[in-house]
Structure formats: structure tokens, C-alpha cells
Short mmCIF file of C-alpha atoms in Angstrom, two decimals:
data_model
loop_
_atom_site.label_atom_id
_atom_site.label_comp_id
_atom_site.label_asym_id
_atom_site.label_seq_id
_atom_site.Cartn_x
_atom_site.Cartn_y
_atom_site.Cartn_z
CA UNK D 5 -0.11 0.33 0.33
CA UNK D 6 2.55 2.36 0.98
CA UNK D 7 4.84 1.72 -2.08
CA UNK D 8 1.06 2.18 -4.57
CA UNK D 9 0.47 5.75 -2.57
CA UNK D 10 4.33 6.62 -3.23
CA UNK D 11 4.11 5.73 -6.98
CA UNK D 12 0.99 7.55 -7.03
CA UNK D 13 2.30 10.75 -5.64
CA UNK D 14 5.37 10.46 -8.07
CA UNK D 15 3.10 10.02 -10.86
CA UNK D 16 0.58 12.83 -10.23
CA UNK D 17 4.08 14.98 -9.62
CA UNK D 18 5.18 13.68 -13.18
CA UNK D 19 1.99 14.81 -14.44
CA UNK D 20 2.25 18.43 -13.22
CA UNK D 21 5.30 19.05 -14.26
CA UNK D 22 4.70 17.62 -17.98
CA UNK D 23 1.25 19.40 -18.15
CA UNK D 24 1.65 21.99 -20.67
CA UNK D 25 -1.67 23.55 -22.00
CA UNK D 26 -2.24 25.32 -24.87
CA UNK D 27 -2.35 28.84 -23.45
CA UNK D 28 -3.14 32.52 -25.15
CA UNK D 29 -1.52 35.21 -23.86
CA UNK D 30 -3.75 38.58 -23.96
CA UNK D 31 -2.10 41.96 -24.17
CA UNK D 32 -5.10 44.50 -24.02
CA UNK D 33 -3.54 48.25 -25.15
CA UNK D 34 -4.83 51.46 -26.19
CA UNK D 35 -2.58 54.03 -27.82
CA UNK D 36 0.67 52.26 -25.68
CA UNK D 37 3.34 51.31 -27.84
CA UNK D 38 5.16 50.08 -25.01
CA UNK D 39 2.52 46.91 -25.51
CA UNK D 40 5.11 45.50 -28.03
CA UNK D 41 7.80 45.72 -25.10
CA UNK D 42 5.70 43.40 -23.39
CA UNK D 43 5.21 41.51 -26.61
CA UNK D 44 8.54 40.88 -26.96
CA UNK D 45 9.27 39.41 -23.68
CA UNK D 46 6.03 37.10 -24.30
CA UNK D 47 8.23 35.46 -27.29
CA UNK D 48 11.05 34.38 -24.96
CA UNK D 49 8.78 32.46 -22.96
CA UNK D 50 10.52 29.14 -22.15
CA UNK D 51 7.69 27.44 -23.44
CA UNK D 52 7.01 24.92 -26.03
CA UNK D 53 6.28 27.36 -28.78
CA UNK D 54 3.82 25.33 -30.71
CA UNK D 55 1.66 25.57 -27.19
CA UNK D 56 0.98 28.93 -27.02
CA UNK D 57 -0.25 32.11 -29.29
CA UNK D 58 -0.31 35.68 -27.99
CA UNK D 59 -3.09 38.33 -29.04
CA UNK D 60 -2.77 41.77 -28.73
CA UNK D 61 -6.24 43.53 -28.45
CA UNK D 62 -5.78 46.93 -30.12
CA UNK D 63 -8.10 49.43 -29.24
CA UNK D 64 -5.75 52.53 -30.39
CA UNK D 65 -7.21 55.45 -31.70
CA UNK D 66 -3.68 56.63 -32.93
CA UNK D 67 -3.18 55.10 -36.06
CA UNK D 68 1.11 55.87 -35.24
CA UNK D 69 0.62 53.36 -32.52
CA UNK D 70 -1.49 50.66 -34.49
CA UNK D 71 0.88 50.78 -37.49
CA UNK D 72 3.93 50.40 -35.06
CA UNK D 73 1.91 47.33 -33.61
CA UNK D 74 1.13 45.79 -37.19
CA UNK D 75 4.60 46.13 -38.40
CA UNK D 76 5.75 44.24 -35.04
CA UNK D 77 3.25 41.66 -35.77
CA UNK D 78 4.46 41.35 -39.66
CA UNK D 79 8.08 40.24 -38.28
CA UNK D 80 6.35 37.71 -35.32
CA UNK D 81 3.73 35.53 -37.04
CA UNK D 82 3.34 34.28 -33.53
CA UNK D 83 1.70 37.23 -32.78
CA UNK D 84 -2.26 38.34 -33.78
CA UNK D 85 -3.96 41.66 -33.85
CA UNK D 86 -7.45 41.91 -32.89
CA UNK D 87 -9.04 45.49 -33.38
CA UNK D 88 -12.72 46.08 -32.43
CA UNK D 89 -12.87 49.80 -34.17
CA UNK D 90 -14.27 50.83 -30.82
CA UNK D 91 -13.35 51.06 -27.14
CA UNK D 92 -16.82 49.81 -25.55
CA UNK D 93 -16.42 48.49 -22.14
CA UNK D 94 -12.85 49.37 -22.05
CA UNK D 95 -10.54 46.82 -20.66
CA UNK D 96 -13.06 44.44 -19.82
CA UNK D 97 -14.56 45.08 -23.30
CA UNK D 98 -11.22 44.24 -25.35
CA UNK D 99 -10.70 41.15 -22.91
CA UNK D 100 -13.96 39.55 -23.81
CA UNK D 101 -13.18 40.67 -27.43
CA UNK D 102 -10.11 38.63 -27.45
CA UNK D 103 -11.80 35.79 -25.15
CA UNK D 104 -13.83 35.22 -28.61
CA UNK D 105 -10.67 34.69 -30.79
CA UNK D 106 -8.73 32.36 -27.90
CA UNK D 107 -7.60 29.21 -28.52
CA UNK D 108 -5.90 28.91 -25.18
CA UNK D 109 -6.62 26.05 -22.24
CA UNK D 110 -5.29 28.95 -19.94
CA UNK D 111 -5.37 32.51 -20.95
CA UNK D 112 -2.63 34.88 -19.28
CA UNK D 113 -3.27 38.54 -19.33
CA UNK D 114 -0.60 41.15 -19.42
CA UNK D 115 -1.50 44.66 -18.78
CA UNK D 116 1.07 46.76 -21.36
CA UNK D 117 3.75 48.07 -19.01
CA UNK D 118 4.69 44.04 -17.60
CA UNK D 119 7.60 42.72 -18.06
CA UNK D 120 7.43 38.95 -17.86
CA UNK D 121 10.40 36.67 -17.19
CA UNK D 122 11.22 33.88 -19.18
CA UNK D 123 9.65 31.17 -16.87
CA UNK D 124 6.63 33.22 -16.15
CA UNK D 125 4.51 31.13 -18.10
CA UNK D 126 5.87 27.90 -16.88
CA UNK D 127 5.27 28.27 -13.76
CA UNK D 128 2.03 30.05 -13.94
CA UNK D 129 0.12 27.31 -15.64
CA UNK D 130 1.30 24.67 -12.48
CA UNK D 131 -1.29 25.87 -9.77
CA UNK D 132 -3.89 24.64 -13.01
CA UNK D 133 -2.87 20.98 -12.80
CA UNK D 134 -3.14 20.34 -8.86
CA UNK D 135 -6.83 21.42 -8.85
CA UNK D 136 -9.66 21.24 -11.10
CA UNK D 137 -11.44 24.21 -8.75
CA UNK D 138 -8.61 26.40 -9.57
CA UNK D 139 -9.66 28.96 -11.72
CA UNK D 140 -7.19 31.67 -11.45
CA UNK D 141 -3.74 32.72 -10.48
CA UNK D 142 -2.20 35.89 -9.74
CA UNK D 143 1.69 36.43 -9.50
CA UNK D 144 3.45 39.20 -7.27
CA UNK D 145 3.91 42.51 -8.97
CA UNK D 146 7.08 44.44 -9.03
CA UNK D 147 8.17 47.53 -10.01
CA UNK D 148 11.17 48.76 -12.36
CA UNK D 149 10.34 52.51 -11.70
CA UNK D 150 9.64 52.38 -7.88
CA UNK D 151 12.87 54.79 -6.99
CA UNK D 152 11.95 57.17 -9.56
CA UNK D 153 10.17 59.99 -7.46
CA UNK D 154 8.03 60.47 -4.50
CA UNK D 155 4.61 59.29 -6.35
CA UNK D 156 6.22 56.25 -7.59
CA UNK D 157 7.69 55.56 -4.08
CA UNK D 158 3.94 55.91 -2.83
CA UNK D 159 2.09 54.33 -5.73
CA UNK D 160 4.30 51.40 -5.06
CA UNK D 161 3.73 51.13 -1.40
CA UNK D 162 0.27 50.94 -1.62
CA UNK D 163 0.44 48.10 -4.13
CA UNK D 164 3.13 46.54 -2.07
CA UNK D 165 0.89 46.44 1.11
CA UNK D 166 -1.70 44.14 -0.84
CA UNK D 167 0.92 42.08 -2.62
CA UNK D 168 3.37 41.57 0.63
CA UNK D 169 0.96 41.61 3.19
CA UNK D 170 -2.61 41.07 2.52
CA UNK D 171 -2.70 38.66 -0.04
CA UNK D 172 0.18 36.54 1.07
CA UNK D 173 -1.64 36.69 4.67
CA UNK D 174 -5.00 35.91 3.53
CA UNK D 175 -3.78 33.17 1.20
CA UNK D 176 -1.56 31.28 3.66
CA UNK D 177 -4.33 31.30 6.07
CA UNK D 178 -7.58 30.20 4.29
CA UNK D 179 -6.08 29.77 0.45
CA UNK D 180 -8.02 32.54 -0.86
CA UNK D 181 -6.69 35.11 -3.24
CA UNK D 182 -7.69 37.98 -5.63
CA UNK D 183 -6.88 38.26 -9.35
CA UNK D 184 -5.42 41.77 -9.95
CA UNK D 185 -5.61 42.32 -13.64
CA UNK D 186 -2.57 41.70 -14.82
CA UNK D 187 0.20 38.78 -14.40
CA UNK D 188 -2.49 36.75 -14.05
CA UNK D 189 -4.06 33.52 -15.82
CA UNK D 190 -7.53 32.39 -15.73
CA UNK D 191 -9.17 28.91 -17.11
CA UNK D 192 -10.99 29.86 -20.16
CA UNK D 193 -13.75 27.17 -19.99
CA UNK D 194 -14.82 28.62 -16.40
CA UNK D 195 -14.27 32.00 -17.85
CA UNK D 196 -16.74 31.42 -20.43
CA UNK D 197 -19.13 29.31 -18.43
CA UNK D 198 -19.32 32.47 -15.77
CA UNK D 199 -20.30 35.00 -19.06
CA UNK D 200 -16.59 36.31 -19.34
CA UNK D 201 -15.36 39.69 -18.03
CA UNK D 202 -17.98 42.00 -16.72
CA UNK D 203 -18.32 44.25 -19.17
CA UNK D 204 -17.32 47.97 -18.65
CA UNK D 205 -16.24 47.28 -15.32
CA UNK D 206 -13.33 49.38 -14.00
CA UNK D 207 -11.86 46.36 -12.04
CA UNK D 208 -13.16 43.58 -13.93
CA UNK D 209 -10.67 41.34 -12.12
CA UNK D 210 -12.12 41.94 -8.69
CA UNK D 211 -15.59 41.56 -9.61
CA UNK D 212 -14.07 38.34 -11.40
CA UNK D 213 -12.54 36.94 -8.35
CA UNK D 214 -16.20 37.36 -6.43
CA UNK D 215 -17.61 35.39 -8.85
CA UNK D 216 -15.68 32.85 -8.81
CA UNK D 217 -15.21 32.27 -4.76
CA UNK D 218 -19.06 32.91 -5.04
CA UNK D 219 -19.29 29.59 -7.56
CA UNK D 220 -16.97 27.51 -5.01
CA UNK D 221 -13.81 28.32 -7.25
CA UNK D 222 -10.29 28.86 -6.28
CA UNK D 223 -7.61 31.43 -6.76
CA UNK D 224 -3.54 30.83 -5.99
CA UNK D 225 -1.54 33.46 -5.11
CA UNK D 226 2.18 32.71 -6.33
CA UNK D 227 4.11 34.91 -4.08
CA UNK D 228 7.45 33.39 -5.53
CA UNK D 229 6.42 34.19 -8.96
CA UNK D 230 7.11 38.20 -9.49
CA UNK D 231 6.37 39.90 -12.43
CA UNK D 232 7.98 43.28 -13.22
CA UNK D 233 6.10 46.15 -14.05
CA UNK D 234 5.56 50.34 -13.97
CA UNK D 235 4.02 51.97 -11.46
CA UNK D 236 2.54 55.68 -11.86
CA UNK D 237 5.22 58.65 -11.43
CA UNK D 238 2.87 61.58 -12.28
CA UNK D 239 0.62 62.47 -9.45
CA UNK D 240 -2.58 63.02 -11.74
CA UNK D 241 -2.09 59.38 -12.89
CA UNK D 242 -1.95 57.97 -9.41
CA UNK D 243 -4.67 60.14 -8.28
CA UNK D 244 -6.55 58.24 -11.17
CA UNK D 245 -5.31 55.31 -10.83
CA UNK D 246 -6.22 54.82 -6.75
CA UNK D 247 -9.80 56.66 -7.49
CA UNK D 248 -10.59 54.18 -10.26
CA UNK D 249 -9.25 51.45 -8.20
CA UNK D 250 -11.43 52.58 -5.03
CA UNK D 251 -14.34 52.96 -7.11
CA UNK D 252 -14.23 49.30 -8.90
CA UNK D 253 -13.64 47.52 -5.87
CA UNK D 254 -16.18 49.05 -3.82
CA UNK D 255 -18.84 48.56 -7.40
CA UNK D 256 -18.11 44.84 -7.16
CA UNK D 257 -18.31 44.48 -3.56
CA UNK D 258 -21.01 46.19 -3.39
CA UNK D 259 -22.19 44.07 -6.41
CA UNK D 260 -21.64 40.75 -5.19
CA UNK D 261 -21.93 41.23 -0.85
CA UNK D 262 -25.36 40.19 -0.58
CA UNK D 263 -24.81 36.72 -2.25
CA UNK D 264 -21.33 36.56 -0.84
CA UNK D 265 -22.32 36.56 2.98
CA UNK D 266 -25.53 34.34 2.01
CA UNK D 267 -23.54 31.89 0.31
CA UNK D 268 -23.25 28.55 1.50
CA UNK D 269 -20.39 27.56 -0.20
CA UNK D 270 -17.86 30.11 1.32
CA UNK D 271 -17.32 29.57 5.32
CA UNK D 272 -17.48 32.20 7.76
CA UNK D 273 -13.57 32.96 8.14
CA UNK D 274 -13.87 33.30 4.36
CA UNK D 275 -16.22 35.72 4.10
CA UNK D 276 -14.45 37.40 6.76
CA UNK D 277 -11.30 37.54 5.35
CA UNK D 278 -12.78 38.56 1.61
CA UNK D 279 -14.68 41.54 3.23
CA UNK D 280 -10.76 42.28 5.03
CA UNK D 281 -9.29 42.41 1.34
CA UNK D 282 -11.91 44.79 0.18
CA UNK D 283 -11.79 46.76 3.12
CA UNK D 284 -8.59 48.39 2.40
CA UNK D 285 -9.81 51.35 0.88
CA UNK D 286 -12.30 52.02 3.81
CA UNK D 287 -9.51 53.30 6.29
CA UNK D 288 -9.31 56.71 3.85
CA UNK D 289 -12.87 56.69 4.57
CA UNK D 290 -12.74 56.18 7.84
CA UNK D 291 -9.61 58.93 8.21
CA UNK D 292 -11.83 61.27 6.40
CA UNK D 293 -14.30 60.90 8.60
CA UNK D 294 -12.33 61.11 11.83
CA UNK D 295 -11.24 64.33 10.25
CA UNK D 296 -14.47 65.91 9.82
CA UNK D 297 -16.10 64.71 13.08
CA UNK D 298 -13.13 65.69 15.13
CA UNK D 299 -12.77 69.11 13.63
CA UNK D 300 -16.63 69.44 14.32
CA UNK D 301 -16.41 68.29 17.87
CA UNK D 302 -13.43 70.85 18.64
CA UNK D 303 -16.04 73.74 16.66
CA UNK D 304 -19.04 72.94 18.65
CA UNK D 305 -16.95 72.25 22.10
CA UNK D 306 -17.85 74.95 25.04
CA UNK D 307 -15.67 77.85 25.05
CA UNK D 308 -12.87 77.40 27.61
CA UNK D 309 -8.80 77.99 27.47
CA UNK D 310 -7.16 75.54 25.09
CA UNK D 311 -5.04 72.89 26.87
CA UNK D 312 -2.42 72.50 24.28
CA UNK D 313 -0.65 69.48 26.27
CA UNK D 314 -4.43 67.49 26.52
CA UNK D 315 -4.73 68.40 22.93
CA UNK D 316 -1.32 66.58 21.91
CA UNK D 317 -1.47 63.95 24.41
CA UNK D 318 -5.01 62.95 22.52
CA UNK D 319 -3.71 63.58 18.87
CA UNK D 320 -0.70 61.04 19.59
CA UNK D 321 -3.47 58.52 20.83
CA UNK D 322 -5.50 58.96 18.14
CA UNK D 323 -2.11 58.15 15.66
CA UNK D 324 -1.18 55.47 17.38
CA UNK D 325 -4.70 54.13 17.30
CA UNK D 326 -5.10 54.54 13.96
CA UNK D 327 -1.61 53.79 12.77
CA UNK D 328 -1.82 50.40 11.03
CA UNK D 329 -1.97 50.73 7.86
CA UNK D 330 1.70 53.26 7.89
CA UNK D 331 2.76 50.05 10.04
CA UNK D 332 1.91 47.41 7.34
CA UNK D 333 3.26 49.88 4.12
CA UNK D 334 6.99 50.20 6.55
CA UNK D 335 7.19 46.40 6.56
CA UNK D 336 5.86 45.91 3.03
CA UNK D 337 8.42 47.80 2.01
CA UNK D 338 11.08 46.20 4.17
CA UNK D 339 10.21 43.22 2.64
CA UNK D 340 10.62 44.56 -0.45
CA UNK D 341 14.40 45.12 0.49
CA UNK D 342 13.64 48.73 -0.03
CA UNK D 343 14.02 50.17 3.11
CA UNK D 344 16.00 52.70 2.68
CA UNK D 345 13.23 54.43 0.73
CA UNK D 346 11.04 54.37 4.01
CA UNK D 347 11.96 58.69 4.72
CA UNK D 348 10.49 59.21 1.07
CA UNK D 349 7.55 57.02 1.62
CA UNK D 350 6.55 58.65 4.63
CA UNK D 351 7.20 62.00 2.94
CA UNK D 352 4.61 60.67 0.15
CA UNK D 353 2.30 59.43 2.57
CA UNK D 354 1.75 62.98 4.38
CA UNK D 355 1.84 64.89 1.35
CA UNK D 356 0.75 63.05 -2.02
CA UNK D 357 -0.97 60.87 0.10
CA UNK D 358 -3.42 63.32 1.55
CA UNK D 359 -4.33 63.85 -2.04
CA UNK D 360 -4.90 60.46 -2.76
CA UNK D 361 -7.23 60.04 0.19
CA UNK D 362 -9.30 62.49 -1.30
CA UNK D 363 -9.58 60.79 -4.63
CA UNK D 364 -9.94 57.70 -3.06
CA UNK D 365 -13.07 59.14 -0.88
CA UNK D 366 -14.34 61.22 -4.40
CA UNK D 367 -14.24 57.15 -5.99
CA UNK D 368 -15.95 55.21 -2.90
CA UNK D 369 -18.65 57.77 -2.72
CA UNK D 370 -19.54 57.94 -6.42
CA UNK D 371 -19.27 54.15 -6.07
CA UNK D 372 -21.76 53.94 -3.34
CA UNK D 373 -24.04 56.37 -5.48
CA UNK D 374 -23.91 54.55 -8.40
CA UNK D 375 -22.46 57.47 -10.18
CA UNK D 376 -20.31 56.82 -13.62
CA UNK D 377 -16.54 56.94 -13.58
CA UNK D 378 -13.99 58.24 -16.06
CA UNK D 379 -11.69 55.94 -17.58
CA UNK D 380 -8.20 57.16 -17.89
CA UNK D 381 -5.32 55.69 -19.87
CA UNK D 382 -2.00 56.17 -17.54
CA UNK D 383 1.44 57.10 -18.86
CA UNK D 384 3.24 54.12 -19.36
CA UNK D 385 6.47 54.46 -20.40
CA UNK D 386 6.24 57.09 -22.94
CA UNK D 387 2.36 56.47 -23.53
CA UNK D 388 0.12 59.17 -23.56
CA UNK D 389 -2.26 59.96 -20.99
CA UNK D 390 -6.32 60.11 -22.18
CA UNK D 391 -9.53 60.24 -21.06
CA UNK D 392 -13.16 58.48 -21.62
CA UNK D 393 -16.15 58.42 -20.14
CA UNK D 394 -17.62 55.50 -18.51
CA UNK D 395 -21.55 55.10 -19.09
CA UNK D 396 -22.03 51.56 -18.60
CA UNK H 30 -22.92 110.65 18.29
CA UNK H 31 -19.40 110.29 20.18
CA UNK H 32 -17.32 107.15 20.11
CA UNK H 33 -18.09 106.31 23.65
CA UNK H 34 -21.50 105.66 22.94
CA UNK H 35 -21.03 103.92 20.15
CA UNK H 36 -18.81 101.68 22.03
CA UNK H 37 -21.14 101.18 25.14
CA UNK H 38 -23.47 100.19 22.25
CA UNK H 39 -22.02 97.90 20.62
CA UNK H 40 -20.94 96.61 23.90
CA UNK H 41 -24.77 96.30 25.13
CA UNK H 42 -25.18 94.36 21.49
CA UNK H 43 -22.69 91.86 22.32
CA UNK H 44 -23.84 91.43 26.12
CA UNK H 45 -27.16 90.98 24.45
CA UNK H 46 -25.64 88.24 22.23
CA UNK H 47 -24.02 86.29 24.35
CA UNK H 48 -26.91 85.97 26.45
CA UNK H 49 -29.41 84.56 23.80
CA UNK H 50 -26.21 82.38 22.61
CA UNK H 51 -25.93 81.16 26.03
CA UNK H 52 -29.94 80.79 26.74
CA UNK H 53 -30.42 79.17 23.02
CA UNK H 54 -27.31 78.72 21.00
CA UNK H 55 -25.48 77.13 23.46
CA UNK H 56 -27.60 74.13 24.19
CA UNK H 57 -28.15 73.41 20.59
CA UNK H 58 -24.36 73.50 20.20
CA UNK H 59 -23.78 70.75 23.73
CA UNK H 60 -26.45 68.53 21.57
CA UNK H 61 -24.35 68.82 18.03
CA UNK H 62 -20.96 68.65 20.24
CA UNK H 63 -22.26 65.15 21.55
CA UNK H 64 -23.07 63.94 18.22
CA UNK H 65 -19.75 64.96 16.53
CA UNK H 66 -17.76 63.55 19.50
CA UNK H 67 -19.71 60.26 19.30
CA UNK H 68 -19.39 59.76 15.85
CA UNK H 69 -15.66 61.18 16.22
CA UNK H 70 -15.22 58.04 18.90
CA UNK H 71 -17.76 55.22 16.92
CA UNK H 72 -15.04 55.61 13.80
CA UNK H 73 -11.96 56.02 15.83
CA UNK H 74 -12.95 52.58 17.16
CA UNK H 75 -13.60 51.00 13.71
CA UNK H 76 -10.42 52.79 12.46
CA UNK H 77 -8.73 50.79 15.58
CA UNK H 78 -9.97 47.55 14.64
CA UNK H 79 -8.86 47.80 10.98
CA UNK H 80 -5.72 49.18 12.03
CA UNK H 81 -4.96 46.31 14.38
CA UNK H 82 -6.23 43.65 11.71
CA UNK H 83 -3.43 45.41 9.30
CA UNK H 84 -1.04 45.19 12.24
CA UNK H 85 -1.64 41.59 12.90
CA UNK H 86 -1.02 40.74 9.18
CA UNK H 87 1.93 42.35 8.98
CA UNK H 88 3.93 40.65 11.91
CA UNK H 89 2.39 37.06 10.77
CA UNK H 90 3.83 37.78 7.37
CA UNK H 91 7.20 39.36 8.98
CA UNK H 92 7.31 36.45 11.32
CA UNK H 93 6.68 33.66 8.26
CA UNK H 94 9.44 35.85 6.59
CA UNK H 95 11.77 35.17 9.03
CA UNK H 96 11.07 31.71 9.67
CA UNK H 97 11.32 30.99 5.76
#
């Protein structure tokens, strides 16, 4: 019996290692020539060349960028370019269009500024072989320009907290994770069965993650598999990115919260951890609320001489009670081996961070009030910044 | 009208304002103050809980990191 069990285990391991499904790599883009840099990296995957294809979903309105993409694709037969002639549904609309033309059993997604390593494809498909219920795999994001300026330091810190603290903690405790929109892989049949990506959703990754959890599927987080990418380095880009993410997360959570809490497929602990992950932006709402109610409380206080000692003691106490996110940021920065950036991170948090908090609050209120949100293209490696209004 | 009379009248008006303020405005402001202070304390408690969750997560991840 023991030998039989050992042999079965070895056979299973062998099957996992040799499992090479046909994969479609999708790169959605709009007016970003930087997508070609990503496609170039995808051509270097150490994966059987006949077992994957690359699709660039080009929504560009700039003919120069489209021409560059066409010229590149003409030199590389592995690359197909799909165009819709519209940007309807934004990224999720583009992904749904590519889904219709994808031949892969597994779909791997990259935003145009991502630079995967040669072994990325091989490693990202591995978890699918272990468990049929695994419908998604997310790799960790890493930034090539994190130290560019205070804005990029702050932007990278926000994501580092999610990728180095929140996701690893939740995944290790409950084997729960979320897709992040790039450097991720999904099972095509499950995605098709679930009706594809939510058309027009600004964070289609979080929305799909919640749908998968509701249906009893799993998402794996690969802490050891990192993928290089860029972080906004212009203040306006960071504000817009964070506002869009806050809007998308709150909209998606609002849409599925009732089903998740009433679902019998999800345990109480899992429900708590899902809420914890989705509550990351709640802290900014709370801080804004504390600032407003605190100021009003002082203004309406009975007139009396100001006791500065008491004021500073209470202020220090309140900061100490609410500094959890800052502690998480410091640890995330240290884990990312960027402890030298600590001073810059603190400076960025108390300068640009306050404006980011304002925009995050705007995003959350818009989501709660069902107001439409603008979609912004961010500057990436020389890409241009454009805006469209989401009427979906 | 001399400057002293103007000052006396303005002082009377100010006194009258504070009499009204003490009898009518202050009770309303006291109620508002209690509401804002209560809201502040509730928000502080929620923020503290969330903050604590992040500290626990961070320490747990850090310990795992050192362990491995």
C-alpha cells in the first residue's frame, strides 16, 4: 500500500510537471506602444513554442501606434492583432473580444507595461494541474520605476502592502486570493461558463474574483513568481489610478456582497477574509470621517482656554490607534528590500498621500451613489494620457 | 453720536448676543458637540479595529518571512 501511494504521488508530480496546456497570452492596449515591449518578453517564454499564442487587443485611436503594432506583428507570426474599432467596455470589453478569438485552455493576461520573465508562463500554469477547482492564478507585482520620485514611491508602497502583506496573509490562512488584472492566468472554460468579464467594469479582476468565490472556485496566489511592471510617476496618474481602483473595488463588492454573505459554499472565516481584503480603501473613508467629526467636535465645544498638552496627547493617542496601515507600509517596504526608501515613503504619505486619500474618497462615494466614473489611460513608458467617460 | 456711545451700544449688543447664545444657542451646540464626539469615537473604534487587523497581518507575514 505504501509503495502504491508513493508511486501515485510520483506519477501525479510527473503529470503536473509535464502538463503543458495550450495558452493564450492576451495583451490589451490602447495607444500604448509600450505593449510591444511586453509582447517581446512574451516571445521569449521558455514554453513549447507551438503551445502558446499571443494576442494584442489593440483599441488604439492613434494610427501611429496601430502601425507600429502591425509592423511588429508582421515580423512575428506567433502574434495576432485584434481590433474592434471601438473602446466599448474599456479593458473588459477588449478582453471579452479577445476571449472569443482565444484558442488556449488557459488565458494569461498582461497589461502593456508588464515585463514577464522567461519562466513566467511555465510557472503560472502549474497550479491549474494540481486542482480542477483552481480557476485563477495571480503572480506578485514588482516595480521597475518604484524609486523614480515621491509619487512612484507612494504608488508602489500602496501596491506592495496588497502584494506583500494582504494577499500572502489571506492566502496562507484560507487559500483565498484575488486576481489583480495583470500577471494573472485564468481557465478559459470557467471564464466562458461564467459569462466572461463584466463589460465596462473598472476593476474586472476583482469582480471576476468575487464571482469565482461565489461559485466555489479557487484563486491561487504565487508569492514567489514576480513580474516587473511600472507604477504611476505623475501625481495626476496616481490620483486617477487610486480613484478608479477604489471605485471598482467598492462597486464590485456592492454588487456581490449580499450573495457572498448568504452563500453556503463560503465559510464564515472566508467571508471575513474576503471583507478584509475588500476593506483596504475603507481606511481612507474612516480617516476622512475622523478628520471631519473631530474638527466639528472642536468647533462646537464649550468655549474654554485651550489645553495644548491635552490636545497633543489625544492627537498622539489617535494617531497611534490608527497607524496600522502605516505599519503595514513600513513592513511591506522592508520586505521589498527598499528600507532605504522609508523616509521618502513617509514624506510621500503625508504630502501626495493626503490628495490620494481625497480622490479615493471621491471614488468610493461615486461607487456608493452609482455615479459613472471616468476611465483614464495612465502614462506608461512614454505612453500618452487620455480620458474616456464610463457610461456603462 | 460720540465714540463712547458707539462703543457702549456695541457692548450692549454683544452682551445681548451672548445672553441669547447662552440661553438658546449653547444647548443646541452642546447637542451637536455630543453627536460629533460620539461619531468620532465610533469611527475611531472602527479605524482602530481595521488598523489592528493590518498590524496583525503585517507581523504574521513578517514572522513567516523570518521563519522561511
